[in-house]
């Protein structure tokens, strides 16, 4: 485990709130990106980050130091996002959210590069929007694996630890999720 993490965890478990704040700050961006990729909505992702940190705070005494802290916090975050996705009956919209395009994607989904031409940016933006929509349409059991592997760049072993699934199951779901995406992308390109 990271020595900084282990020290901050120890201090946090002893009641040092400043250490806990520093610990969360180390993971805030990664957790937000994971929440945003899984939930697809800025405000819902922000709420999920807060809830993740609240759960970490409430359960920090139960953290097992034999495992990486990042794996533990990603597992909490992933489970929370999956719960939110299961509870969804319709897309969540906020009256104070930024302007969304016709598909409900806000500006945080696409990072612009100054090196790309406007035409290349448009093509990239459309491709990202298509892939994002196709990932959103995947069944939850594949979606979470695809997001963790390809958007969060986690290893199969880390995903296994986060989800509590055997590595072979993670590999199978990753393969099936990719195949579903491939088929959907092929159908999408025909139209």
C-alpha positions in Angstrom: 0.0 0.0 0.0 1.1 3.6 -0.6 2.9 4.8 2.5 1.2 8.2 2.3 -2.2 6.5 2.2 -1.4 4.2 5.0 -0.3 7.1 7.2 -3.3 9.2 6.4 -5.6 6.2 7.0 -4.0 5.6 10.4 -4.4 9.3 11.4 -8.0 9.3 10.1 -8.9 6.2 12.1 -7.4 8.0 15.1 -9.9 10.9 14.5 -7.7 13.4 12.6 -10.2 15.1 10.3 -7.5 17.0 8.4 -5.8 13.7 7.5 -9.2 12.3 6.3 -9.7 15.4 4.1 -6.2 14.9 2.6 -6.9 11.2 2.0 -10.2 12.0 0.1 -8.5 14.8 -1.8 -6.0 12.3 -3.2 -8.9 10.3 -4.7 -11.5 13.0 -5.4 -10.8 13.3 -9.2 -10.6 9.6 -9.8 -13.8 8.9 -7.9 -15.6 11.8 -9.7 -14.5 10.5 -13.1 -15.7 7.0 -12.3 -19.1 8.2 -11.0 -19.5 10.4 -14.1 -18.6 7.7 -16.5 -21.0 5.2 -14.9 -23.9 7.6 -14.2 -23.5 10.0 -17.2 -24.8 13.1 -15.3 -22.7 15.8 -13.6 -25.0 16.5 -10.7 -25.7 12.8 -10.0 -21.9 12.1 -10.2 -21.2 14.9 -7.7 -23.9 13.4 -5.3 -22.4 9.9 -5.7 -18.9 11.2 -4.9 -20.2 12.8 -1.7 -22.1 9.6 -0.8 -19.0 7.5 -1.5 -16.9 9.7 0.8 -19.6 9.6 3.5 -19.6 5.8 3.3 -15.8 5.7 3.5 -15.9 7.9 6.6 -18.5 5.8 8.3 -16.7 2.5 7.5 -13.0 3.5 7.7 -12.6 1.5 10.9 -13.6 -1.6 8.8 -10.9 -1.0 6.2 -8.5 -4.0 5.9 -4.9 -2.6 5.5 -3.9 -5.8 3.7 -5.6 -4.4 0.6 -5.0 -1.3 -1.4 -7.0 1.7 -0.2 -7.8 2.6 -3.9 -9.3 -0.8 -4.5 -11.5 -0.4 -1.4 -12.7 3.1 -2.3 -13.3 2.1 -5.9 -15.4 -0.8 -4.8 -17.6 1.4 -2.6 -18.0 3.8 -5.4 -18.8 1.2 -8.0 -21.4 -0.5 -5.8 -23.0 2.8 -5.0 -23.2 3.7 -8.8 -24.6 0.3 -9.6 -27.3 0.8 -6.9 -28.1 4.2 -8.4 -28.4 2.7 -11.9 -30.7 0.0 -10.7 -33.0 2.5 -9.0 -33.2 4.7 -12.0 -36.6 4.8 -13.7 -35.9 7.8 -15.9 -32.9 10.0 -16.6 -32.2 12.6 -13.9 -32.2 16.2 -14.9 -31.5 19.3 -12.9 -33.0 22.7 -13.6 -29.7 24.3 -12.7 -27.5 22.1 -14.8 -25.5 23.4 -17.7 -27.0 23.4 -21.2 -27.2 19.9 -22.5 -27.2 18.8 -26.1 -30.2 16.9 -27.6 -28.9 13.6 -26.2 -28.5 14.9 -22.7 -24.7 14.9 -22.7 -23.1 17.9 -20.9 -19.8 19.5 -21.8 -17.8 17.4 -19.2 -18.1 14.3 -21.4 -15.8 15.7 -24.1 -12.4 17.2 -23.5 -11.3 19.4 -26.3 -7.8 19.3 -27.7 -6.2 22.5 -29.0 -4.2 20.4 -31.5 -7.3 19.1 -33.4 -9.0 20.9 -36.2 -12.7 21.8 -35.8 -13.6 19.0 -38.2 -11.5 16.5 -36.3 -13.1 17.7 -33.0 -16.6 17.3 -34.5 -15.8 13.7 -35.6 -14.2 12.9 -32.3 -17.1 14.4 -30.4 -19.7 12.4 -32.4 -17.7 9.2 -31.9 -17.3 9.8 -28.2 -21.0 10.5 -27.9 -21.9 7.4 -29.8 -19.6 5.2 -27.8 -20.8 6.8 -24.5 -24.4 6.1 -25.5 -23.6 2.5 -26.5 -21.8 2.0 -23.2 -24.8 3.4 -21.3 -27.1 0.9 -23.1 -25.1 -2.1 -22.0 -26.6 -4.3 -19.3 -25.2 -3.2 -15.9 -23.1 -6.3 -15.4 -21.1 -5.5 -18.5 -21.2 -1.7 -18.2 -19.5 -1.5 -14.9 -16.7 -3.8 -16.1 -16.2 -1.8 -19.3 -16.1 1.5 -17.5 -13.6 0.2 -14.9 -11.3 -1.4 -17.5 -11.4 1.1 -20.4 -12.4 4.4 -18.9 -10.7 4.1 -15.5 -7.8 2.0 -16.9 -7.9 -0.6 -14.0 -6.4 -4.0 -14.3 -8.5 -7.2 -14.3 -7.1 -8.0 -10.9 -8.1 -4.6 -9.5 -11.6 -4.9 -11.1 -11.9 -8.4 -9.5 -11.0 -6.9 -6.1 -13.4 -4.0 -6.5 -16.4 -6.1 -7.7 -15.7 -9.2 -5.6 -15.9 -11.3 -8.7 -13.3 -13.9 -9.7 -10.9 -12.7 -12.4 -12.3 -15.3 -14.9 -15.7 -13.7 -14.5 -14.3 -10.3 -15.0 -12.6 -11.4 -18.2 -15.7 -13.1 -19.5 -17.9 -10.0 -18.8 -15.2 -7.8 -20.4 -15.1 -10.0 -23.5 -18.9 -10.2 -23.8 -19.3 -6.4 -23.1 -16.8 -5.7 -25.9 -18.6 -8.0 -28.2 -21.9 -6.3 -27.5 -20.3 -2.9 -28.1 -18.8 -4.2 -31.4 -22.1 -5.4 -32.6 -23.9 -2.3 -31.6 -21.3 -0.1 -33.2 -21.5 -2.1 -36.4 -25.3 -1.7 -36.5 -24.9 2.0 -35.7 -22.5 2.5 -38.6 -24.9 0.9 -41.0 -27.5 3.6 -40.3 
